[in-house]
Amino acid sequence: MTTPTGISPVTGHYVTIEVEGSQYRVFYLENGTGQPLVCQHTAGCHNHQWMGLLEDSEITDNYRVIAYDLARHGKSDPPLNSEWWKEEYLLTADHYVAFITAFCDALGLEEPIFMGSSFGGNVALQLALRHPDRFKAVIPVEAADHSPGFFLDWWQHPQANAAQVCASGVWDLMAPQSPESDRRRTWFYYTQGSEAFRGDLYFYSVDHDLRGRCGEIDTSRCPVVMLTGEYDYLTTPDDGRRTAEQIPGAEFIEMSEIGHFPMSENYPRFAGYLKQALDLIARRTGAEEAAAPRPRTPSAPVGGR
Amino acid sequence: MTEFRRLSDSDPEIQAHGKYFSCSFLWDMEEKKFLVRMHRGRIEELIVDPGPLEDYDFAVRAGADTWREFGRQTPAPMFHGIWAASFQRDMRLEGNLLVLMQNLRCVTRQIELLRATGPLV
């Protein structure tokens, strides 16, 4: 919620982190206190997708919501200390996982819950598999064990308008019931990230492949609650359900009348499902009492629980 | 089709962004075909069931039932866009797809006008 003067309680910060020998200046937005909830935007997008959540006091009273821009997205730069322009950008699972854990380490977050949508949902599954003790739980949104078909060259065809191709190419990933103004805003975000979109989708559709490995995810150490919208044509509810069924102890919730960008195309509708997911995690981790609001001053350490 | 032409030629989004929206495409709806020739954002020609010598840049083809669902005001999941229906249903995109990509914003808007006119088949 904004103040009567129109000033949002959401604040922005930069942090410089080192990942696999490269330095990255990362921009993140945050609001709230309590259990850290780290949020990853979708491919070719940025953290404004999470503004509805960041300003939802029903959540931020108990959760410290942190939404960052992945390097090369939004206000986060490409690597500071390498000649990145001499290489094709192709996001790998190894790098993506290392980036997220380095970011959480830099902020001193202890046992954050990680939530991401689309390629952020897929990396949530990777985190649960690789770092089950680093994250309290994960909420993969619009995620699957494998999501082929979207690593395409025509996202950057020089004879087409990449900004409009990327934005209009994902337009009908959203549900027709979602508010038009929110769908248009999500479309607008997608006009801004077209240069990174194709490289992001290398992870989404190629390097991320957990077929046959989902059974290795230990939900007793890192609970998994998956959410998928019924209008998502890329990662359909059947894909999400199939994936969850392979993860012992995972939960799956199908979201009606919503698509691939739940947090920005229709946050009020998504919020109901998210609260279900957070309640499930609190019950699984015995964290109901611990989730009570705690005071934190701006100068206090930024640690988690 | 008269209503579709009126809606397209007066649509604020197409008219605001369609300065270079000049191409031709076929909507193959199984029971009927519609050839739309666009010139700078306006429908120059609209032909029902065009003959074999009428050329066009690209075609969007699907069965009549798919188009009927597509044209509902609130279509069911996977019938709600050309990409959704191509990935998950029987819709096919054929021809010079680069032209489709070059005009994707306006085509996407225009095809959704079918939800205002109702299914054409």
mmCIF file of C-alpha atoms in Angstrom, chain A:
data_model
loop_
_atom_site.group_PDB
_atom_site.id
_atom_site.type_symbol
_atom_site.label_atom_id
_atom_site.label_comp_id
_atom_site.label_asym_id
_atom_site.label_seq_id
_atom_site.Cartn_x
_atom_site.Cartn_y
_atom_site.Cartn_z
ATOM 1 C CA MET A 1 0.000 0.000 0.000
ATOM 2 C CA THR A 2 1.235 3.500 -0.740
ATOM 3 C CA THR A 3 1.086 6.284 1.849
ATOM 4 C CA PRO A 4 -1.412 9.161 1.649
ATOM 5 C CA THR A 5 1.387 11.124 -0.032
ATOM 6 C CA GLY A 6 1.665 8.439 -2.692
ATOM 7 C CA ILE A 7 5.070 7.224 -1.570
ATOM 8 C CA SER A 8 5.391 3.456 -1.709
ATOM 9 C CA PRO A 9 6.984 1.624 1.224
ATOM 10 C CA VAL A 10 8.951 -0.417 -1.316
ATOM 11 C CA THR A 11 12.616 0.547 -1.389
ATOM 12 C CA GLY A 12 15.317 -0.131 -3.948
ATOM 13 C CA HIS A 13 18.937 -1.047 -3.289
ATOM 14 C CA TYR A 14 22.026 -2.143 -5.146
ATOM 15 C CA VAL A 15 24.381 -4.865 -4.019
ATOM 16 C CA THR A 16 27.532 -6.037 -5.796
ATOM 17 C CA ILE A 17 28.051 -9.778 -5.749
ATOM 18 C CA GLU A 18 30.617 -12.170 -7.161
ATOM 19 C CA VAL A 19 29.485 -15.213 -9.095
ATOM 20 C CA GLU A 20 31.875 -17.659 -10.744
ATOM 21 C CA GLY A 21 34.606 -15.018 -10.870
ATOM 22 C CA SER A 22 32.422 -12.276 -12.308
ATOM 23 C CA GLN A 23 31.114 -9.235 -10.478
ATOM 24 C CA TYR A 24 27.514 -8.157 -10.812
ATOM 25 C CA ARG A 25 25.770 -5.034 -9.576
ATOM 26 C CA VAL A 26 22.313 -6.247 -8.694
ATOM 27 C CA PHE A 27 19.257 -4.101 -8.125
ATOM 28 C CA TYR A 28 16.558 -5.314 -5.787
ATOM 29 C CA LEU A 29 13.308 -4.058 -4.331
ATOM 30 C CA GLU A 30 12.141 -4.955 -0.859
ATOM 31 C CA ASN A 31 9.434 -4.362 1.693
ATOM 32 C CA GLY A 32 8.308 -6.018 4.907
ATOM 33 C CA THR A 33 9.777 -7.790 7.888
ATOM 34 C CA GLY A 34 10.095 -11.368 9.014
ATOM 35 C CA GLN A 35 10.631 -14.500 6.987
ATOM 36 C CA PRO A 36 12.596 -13.601 3.820
ATOM 37 C CA LEU A 37 10.700 -14.337 0.620
ATOM 38 C CA VAL A 38 12.998 -13.968 -2.397
ATOM 39 C CA CYS A 39 11.277 -13.479 -5.749
ATOM 40 C CA GLN A 40 12.582 -14.097 -9.274
ATOM 41 C CA HIS A 41 10.918 -12.472 -12.276
ATOM 42 C CA THR A 42 10.207 -14.301 -15.547
ATOM 43 C CA ALA A 43 12.564 -14.555 -18.539
ATOM 44 C CA GLY A 44 13.247 -11.272 -20.305
ATOM 45 C CA CYS A 45 11.546 -9.266 -17.577
ATOM 46 C CA HIS A 46 12.350 -7.510 -14.293
ATOM 47 C CA ASN A 47 11.319 -7.131 -10.709
ATOM 48 C CA HIS A 48 8.387 -4.753 -11.264
ATOM 49 C CA GLN A 49 6.390 -7.886 -11.959
ATOM 50 C CA TRP A 50 6.320 -8.327 -8.176
ATOM 51 C CA MET A 51 5.063 -4.848 -7.195
ATOM 52 C CA GLY A 52 1.633 -6.164 -6.219
ATOM 53 C CA LEU A 53 3.209 -8.543 -3.753
ATOM 54 C CA LEU A 54 5.766 -5.987 -2.550
ATOM 55 C CA GLU A 55 2.933 -3.625 -1.601
ATOM 56 C CA ASP A 56 0.633 -6.271 -0.102
ATOM 57 C CA SER A 57 0.666 -5.535 3.618
ATOM 58 C CA GLU A 58 -1.113 -8.811 4.369
ATOM 59 C CA ILE A 59 2.101 -10.488 3.249
ATOM 60 C CA THR A 60 4.725 -7.906 4.188
ATOM 61 C CA ASP A 61 3.528 -7.781 7.802
ATOM 62 C CA ASN A 62 5.088 -11.221 8.190
ATOM 63 C CA TYR A 63 7.469 -11.607 5.285
ATOM 64 C CA ARG A 64 10.427 -9.607 4.083
ATOM 65 C CA VAL A 65 9.721 -9.666 0.347
ATOM 66 C CA ILE A 66 12.810 -9.196 -1.831
ATOM 67 C CA ALA A 67 12.536 -9.060 -5.626
ATOM 68 C CA TYR A 68 15.778 -8.683 -7.554
ATOM 69 C CA ASP A 69 16.627 -8.078 -11.186
ATOM 70 C CA LEU A 70 18.759 -10.877 -12.570
ATOM 71 C CA ALA A 71 21.954 -9.574 -14.206
ATOM 72 C CA ARG A 72 21.235 -8.008 -17.647
ATOM 73 C CA HIS A 73 17.626 -7.364 -16.626
ATOM 74 C CA GLY A 74 15.904 -4.233 -15.361
ATOM 75 C CA LYS A 75 18.393 -2.116 -13.450
ATOM 76 C CA SER A 76 20.982 -4.894 -12.941
ATOM 77 C CA ASP A 77 24.022 -4.557 -15.171
ATOM 78 C CA PRO A 78 25.819 -7.202 -17.184
ATOM 79 C CA PRO A 79 29.033 -8.390 -15.481
ATOM 80 C CA LEU A 80 31.272 -5.506 -14.425
ATOM 81 C CA ASN A 81 34.650 -7.137 -14.942
ATOM 82 C CA SER A 82 34.389 -9.099 -18.165
ATOM 83 C CA GLU A 83 33.959 -8.394 -21.876
ATOM 84 C CA TRP A 84 30.440 -9.791 -21.887
ATOM 85 C CA TRP A 85 29.671 -8.279 -25.276
ATOM 86 C CA LYS A 86 32.063 -10.740 -26.918
ATOM 87 C CA GLU A 87 30.032 -13.763 -25.876
ATOM 88 C CA GLU A 88 26.567 -14.989 -26.713
ATOM 89 C CA TYR A 89 24.378 -14.794 -23.622
ATOM 90 C CA LEU A 90 23.113 -18.254 -22.736
ATOM 91 C CA LEU A 91 21.898 -18.701 -19.190
ATOM 92 C CA THR A 92 22.874 -22.054 -17.678
ATOM 93 C CA ALA A 93 21.439 -23.845 -14.675
ATOM 94 C CA ASP A 94 24.829 -23.842 -12.924
ATOM 95 C CA HIS A 95 25.245 -20.090 -13.259
ATOM 96 C CA TYR A 96 21.651 -19.303 -12.375
ATOM 97 C CA VAL A 97 21.805 -21.346 -9.170
ATOM 98 C CA ALA A 98 25.178 -19.816 -8.237
ATOM 99 C CA PHE A 99 23.833 -16.298 -8.860
ATOM 100 C CA ILE A 100 20.820 -16.757 -6.597
ATOM 101 C CA THR A 101 22.772 -18.313 -3.730
ATOM 102 C CA ALA A 102 25.432 -15.570 -3.981
ATOM 103 C CA PHE A 103 22.714 -12.912 -3.874
ATOM 104 C CA CYS A 104 21.105 -14.482 -0.802
ATOM 105 C CA ASP A 105 24.519 -14.783 0.857
ATOM 106 C CA ALA A 106 25.326 -11.130 0.139
ATOM 107 C CA LEU A 107 22.129 -10.036 1.882
ATOM 108 C CA GLY A 108 22.776 -12.376 4.793
ATOM 109 C CA LEU A 109 19.485 -14.159 4.284
ATOM 110 C CA GLU A 110 19.090 -17.233 6.437
ATOM 111 C CA GLU A 111 16.722 -19.873 5.100
ATOM 112 C CA PRO A 112 14.807 -17.674 2.680
ATOM 113 C CA ILE A 113 11.774 -19.005 0.871
ATOM 114 C CA PHE A 114 12.441 -18.783 -2.856
ATOM 115 C CA MET A 115 9.667 -18.123 -5.356
ATOM 116 C CA GLY A 116 9.999 -17.634 -9.099
ATOM 117 C CA SER A 117 7.774 -17.841 -12.119
ATOM 118 C CA SER A 118 8.460 -19.510 -15.482
ATOM 119 C CA PHE A 119 12.249 -19.748 -15.781
ATOM 120 C CA GLY A 120 12.225 -18.585 -12.147
ATOM 121 C CA GLY A 121 9.974 -21.520 -11.305
ATOM 122 C CA ASN A 122 12.261 -23.917 -13.078
ATOM 123 C CA VAL A 123 15.279 -22.637 -11.148
ATOM 124 C CA ALA A 124 13.279 -23.003 -7.930
ATOM 125 C CA LEU A 125 13.197 -26.734 -8.657
ATOM 126 C CA GLN A 126 16.955 -26.652 -9.284
ATOM 127 C CA LEU A 127 17.502 -24.931 -5.924
ATOM 128 C CA ALA A 128 15.385 -27.491 -4.092
ATOM 129 C CA LEU A 129 17.436 -30.258 -5.688
ATOM 130 C CA ARG A 130 20.892 -28.732 -5.239
ATOM 131 C CA HIS A 131 20.561 -26.659 -2.046
ATOM 132 C CA PRO A 132 17.758 -28.112 0.078
ATOM 133 C CA ASP A 133 19.350 -26.861 3.285
ATOM 134 C CA ARG A 134 19.985 -23.350 2.011
ATOM 135 C CA PHE A 135 16.307 -22.551 1.399
ATOM 136 C CA LYS A 136 13.436 -22.974 3.828
ATOM 137 C CA ALA A 137 11.103 -23.882 0.959
ATOM 138 C CA VAL A 138 10.513 -23.117 -2.687
ATOM 139 C CA ILE A 139 7.405 -22.028 -4.582
ATOM 140 C CA PRO A 140 7.888 -22.861 -8.271
ATOM 141 C CA VAL A 141 5.271 -20.952 -10.246
ATOM 142 C CA GLU A 142 4.536 -22.053 -13.828
ATOM 143 C CA ALA A 143 7.365 -24.600 -13.585
ATOM 144 C CA ALA A 144 8.065 -28.062 -14.923
ATOM 145 C CA ASP A 145 10.776 -30.680 -14.986
ATOM 146 C CA HIS A 146 11.339 -29.805 -18.637
ATOM 147 C CA SER A 147 9.845 -27.051 -20.795
ATOM 148 C CA PRO A 148 11.136 -27.317 -24.359
ATOM 149 C CA GLY A 149 10.167 -25.272 -27.382
ATOM 150 C CA PHE A 150 10.849 -21.641 -26.554
ATOM 151 C CA PHE A 151 14.590 -21.255 -27.263
ATOM 152 C CA LEU A 152 13.976 -19.638 -30.646
ATOM 153 C CA ASP A 153 16.106 -17.437 -32.893
ATOM 154 C CA TRP A 154 13.229 -15.325 -34.120
ATOM 155 C CA TRP A 155 13.027 -13.545 -30.777
ATOM 156 C CA GLN A 156 15.971 -11.541 -32.133
ATOM 157 C CA HIS A 157 15.421 -11.584 -35.881
ATOM 158 C CA PRO A 158 16.940 -8.333 -37.228
ATOM 159 C CA GLN A 159 14.058 -7.761 -39.641
ATOM 160 C CA ALA A 160 11.443 -7.821 -36.910
ATOM 161 C CA ASN A 161 10.821 -5.517 -33.975
ATOM 162 C CA ALA A 162 12.227 -7.659 -31.155
ATOM 163 C CA ALA A 163 10.556 -5.638 -28.429
ATOM 164 C CA GLN A 164 7.126 -6.162 -29.954
ATOM 165 C CA VAL A 165 7.793 -9.762 -30.977
ATOM 166 C CA CYS A 166 8.837 -10.718 -27.445
ATOM 167 C CA ALA A 167 5.952 -8.857 -25.835
ATOM 168 C CA SER A 168 3.243 -9.937 -28.260
ATOM 169 C CA GLY A 169 4.660 -13.461 -28.488
ATOM 170 C CA VAL A 170 3.923 -13.986 -24.805
ATOM 171 C CA TRP A 171 0.679 -11.967 -24.777
ATOM 172 C CA ASP A 172 -1.572 -14.981 -24.862
ATOM 173 C CA LEU A 173 0.319 -16.656 -22.057
ATOM 174 C CA MET A 174 -2.021 -14.528 -19.965
ATOM 175 C CA ALA A 175 -5.634 -15.328 -19.183
ATOM 176 C CA PRO A 176 -8.338 -13.300 -20.921
ATOM 177 C CA GLN A 177 -10.010 -12.784 -17.544
ATOM 178 C CA SER A 178 -7.011 -10.920 -16.109
ATOM 179 C CA PRO A 179 -7.494 -7.150 -15.974
ATOM 180 C CA GLU A 180 -6.573 -5.558 -19.292
ATOM 181 C CA SER A 181 -4.515 -2.794 -17.685
ATOM 182 C CA ASP A 182 -2.387 -5.368 -15.849
ATOM 183 C CA ARG A 183 -1.964 -7.485 -18.977
ATOM 184 C CA ARG A 184 -0.922 -4.385 -20.933
ATOM 185 C CA ARG A 185 1.578 -3.468 -18.207
ATOM 186 C CA THR A 186 3.043 -6.963 -18.337
ATOM 187 C CA TRP A 187 3.236 -6.640 -22.158
ATOM 188 C CA PHE A 188 5.102 -3.345 -21.659
ATOM 189 C CA TYR A 189 7.609 -4.975 -19.311
ATOM 190 C CA TYR A 190 8.317 -7.502 -22.055
ATOM 191 C CA THR A 191 9.164 -4.803 -24.556
ATOM 192 C CA GLN A 192 12.044 -3.861 -22.273
ATOM 193 C CA GLY A 193 13.904 -7.152 -21.972
ATOM 194 C CA SER A 194 14.120 -8.492 -25.485
ATOM 195 C CA GLU A 195 17.924 -8.591 -25.621
ATOM 196 C CA ALA A 196 18.171 -11.021 -22.697
ATOM 197 C CA PHE A 197 15.021 -12.984 -23.497
ATOM 198 C CA ARG A 198 16.515 -15.515 -25.893
ATOM 199 C CA GLY A 199 19.496 -16.258 -23.620
ATOM 200 C CA ASP A 200 17.154 -16.718 -20.651
ATOM 201 C CA LEU A 201 15.172 -19.197 -22.670
ATOM 202 C CA TYR A 202 18.276 -21.303 -23.206
ATOM 203 C CA PHE A 203 17.936 -22.162 -19.537
ATOM 204 C CA TYR A 204 14.151 -22.402 -19.661
ATOM 205 C CA SER A 205 13.905 -24.718 -22.658
ATOM 206 C CA VAL A 206 17.320 -26.392 -22.986
ATOM 207 C CA ASP A 207 19.668 -26.479 -19.990
ATOM 208 C CA HIS A 208 16.968 -26.983 -17.382
ATOM 209 C CA ASP A 209 16.107 -30.644 -17.663
ATOM 210 C CA LEU A 210 15.137 -32.504 -14.510
ATOM 211 C CA ARG A 211 13.414 -35.370 -16.269
ATOM 212 C CA GLY A 212 14.141 -38.456 -14.213
ATOM 213 C CA ARG A 213 15.640 -36.452 -11.356
ATOM 214 C CA CYS A 214 12.633 -34.924 -9.592
ATOM 215 C CA GLY A 215 12.502 -37.912 -7.247
ATOM 216 C CA GLU A 216 15.832 -36.788 -5.798
ATOM 217 C CA ILE A 217 14.290 -33.602 -4.378
ATOM 218 C CA ASP A 218 14.003 -34.005 -0.601
ATOM 219 C CA THR A 219 10.911 -32.123 0.525
ATOM 220 C CA SER A 220 11.572 -33.011 4.157
ATOM 221 C CA ARG A 221 14.497 -30.591 3.932
ATOM 222 C CA CYS A 222 13.011 -28.166 1.427
ATOM 223 C CA PRO A 223 9.242 -28.258 0.934
ATOM 224 C CA VAL A 224 7.990 -27.649 -2.602
ATOM 225 C CA VAL A 225 4.627 -26.039 -3.371
ATOM 226 C CA MET A 226 3.992 -25.657 -7.103
ATOM 227 C CA LEU A 227 1.451 -23.239 -8.580
ATOM 228 C CA THR A 228 0.335 -23.273 -12.229
ATOM 229 C CA GLY A 229 -2.278 -21.188 -14.017
ATOM 230 C CA GLU A 230 -4.858 -22.889 -16.225
ATOM 231 C CA TYR A 231 -4.217 -20.485 -19.149
ATOM 232 C CA ASP A 232 -0.474 -21.183 -19.330
ATOM 233 C CA TYR A 233 0.089 -22.800 -22.730
ATOM 234 C CA LEU A 234 3.845 -23.252 -22.180
ATOM 235 C CA THR A 235 3.870 -24.907 -18.784
ATOM 236 C CA THR A 236 0.379 -26.264 -18.587
ATOM 237 C CA PRO A 237 -1.323 -27.485 -15.428
ATOM 238 C CA ASP A 238 -0.718 -31.011 -16.719
ATOM 239 C CA ASP A 239 3.027 -30.255 -16.881
ATOM 240 C CA GLY A 240 3.058 -28.823 -13.370
ATOM 241 C CA ARG A 241 1.012 -31.686 -11.961
ATOM 242 C CA ARG A 242 3.192 -34.270 -13.698
ATOM 243 C CA THR A 243 6.288 -32.654 -12.210
ATOM 244 C CA ALA A 244 4.862 -32.409 -8.695
ATOM 245 C CA GLU A 245 3.794 -36.048 -8.797
ATOM 246 C CA GLN A 246 7.412 -37.035 -9.312
ATOM 247 C CA ILE A 247 8.593 -35.119 -6.215
ATOM 248 C CA PRO A 248 7.749 -37.071 -3.049
ATOM 249 C CA GLY A 249 5.821 -34.808 -0.710
ATOM 250 C CA ALA A 250 5.425 -31.914 -3.133
ATOM 251 C CA GLU A 251 2.172 -29.965 -3.279
ATOM 252 C CA PHE A 252 0.509 -28.784 -6.477
ATOM 253 C CA ILE A 253 -2.144 -26.107 -6.799
ATOM 254 C CA GLU A 254 -3.837 -25.284 -10.106
ATOM 255 C CA MET A 255 -4.841 -21.653 -10.364
ATOM 256 C CA SER A 256 -8.044 -20.969 -12.285
ATOM 257 C CA GLU A 257 -8.531 -18.019 -14.644
ATOM 258 C CA ILE A 258 -4.862 -17.060 -14.628
ATOM 259 C CA GLY A 259 -1.865 -17.620 -16.886
ATOM 260 C CA HIS A 260 1.931 -17.605 -16.994
ATOM 261 C CA PHE A 261 2.524 -14.267 -15.239
ATOM 262 C CA PRO A 262 0.248 -14.537 -12.195
ATOM 263 C CA MET A 263 2.011 -11.942 -10.069
ATOM 264 C CA SER A 264 1.690 -9.152 -12.618
ATOM 265 C CA GLU A 265 -1.262 -10.120 -14.825
ATOM 266 C CA ASN A 266 -3.657 -10.473 -11.884
ATOM 267 C CA TYR A 267 -2.025 -10.091 -8.474
ATOM 268 C CA PRO A 268 -5.244 -10.022 -6.408
ATOM 269 C CA ARG A 269 -6.213 -13.406 -7.808
ATOM 270 C CA PHE A 270 -2.688 -14.779 -7.416
ATOM 271 C CA ALA A 271 -2.513 -13.533 -3.814
ATOM 272 C CA GLY A 272 -5.154 -16.018 -2.690
ATOM 273 C CA TYR A 273 -3.195 -18.939 -4.089
ATOM 274 C CA LEU A 274 0.100 -17.590 -2.755
ATOM 275 C CA LYS A 275 -1.330 -17.363 0.740
ATOM 276 C CA GLN A 276 -2.414 -20.989 0.447
ATOM 277 C CA ALA A 277 1.134 -21.893 -0.518
ATOM 278 C CA LEU A 278 2.696 -19.902 2.320
ATOM 279 C CA ASP A 279 0.266 -21.455 4.815
ATOM 280 C CA LEU A 280 1.200 -24.928 3.565
ATOM 281 C CA ILE A 281 4.885 -24.117 4.011
ATOM 282 C CA ALA A 282 4.311 -22.680 7.487
ATOM 283 C CA ARG A 283 2.512 -25.867 8.494
ATOM 284 C CA ARG A 284 5.200 -28.077 6.943
ATOM 285 C CA THR A 285 8.004 -26.205 8.700
ATOM 286 C CA GLY A 286 6.229 -25.518 11.985
ATOM 287 C CA ALA A 287 6.716 -21.834 11.355
ATOM 288 C CA GLU A 288 3.274 -20.465 12.161
ATOM 289 C CA GLU A 289 4.387 -18.916 15.429
ATOM 290 C CA ALA A 290 7.761 -17.872 14.105
ATOM 291 C CA ALA A 291 6.052 -15.966 11.300
ATOM 292 C CA ALA A 292 4.659 -13.432 13.768
ATOM 293 C CA PRO A 293 5.733 -9.844 12.979
ATOM 294 C CA ARG A 294 9.089 -8.768 14.387
ATOM 295 C CA PRO A 295 10.339 -5.181 14.661
ATOM 296 C CA ARG A 296 13.277 -4.260 12.469
ATOM 297 C CA THR A 297 14.847 -0.848 12.118
ATOM 298 C CA PRO A 298 16.527 0.230 8.880
ATOM 299 C CA SER A 299 19.940 0.049 10.583
ATOM 300 C CA ALA A 300 19.427 -3.430 11.976
ATOM 301 C CA PRO A 301 21.180 -6.396 10.360
ATOM 302 C CA VAL A 302 19.364 -7.625 7.293
ATOM 303 C CA GLY A 303 19.463 -11.254 8.320
ATOM 304 C CA GLY A 304 16.503 -13.559 8.125
ATOM 305 C CA ARG A 305 14.922 -15.680 10.780
#
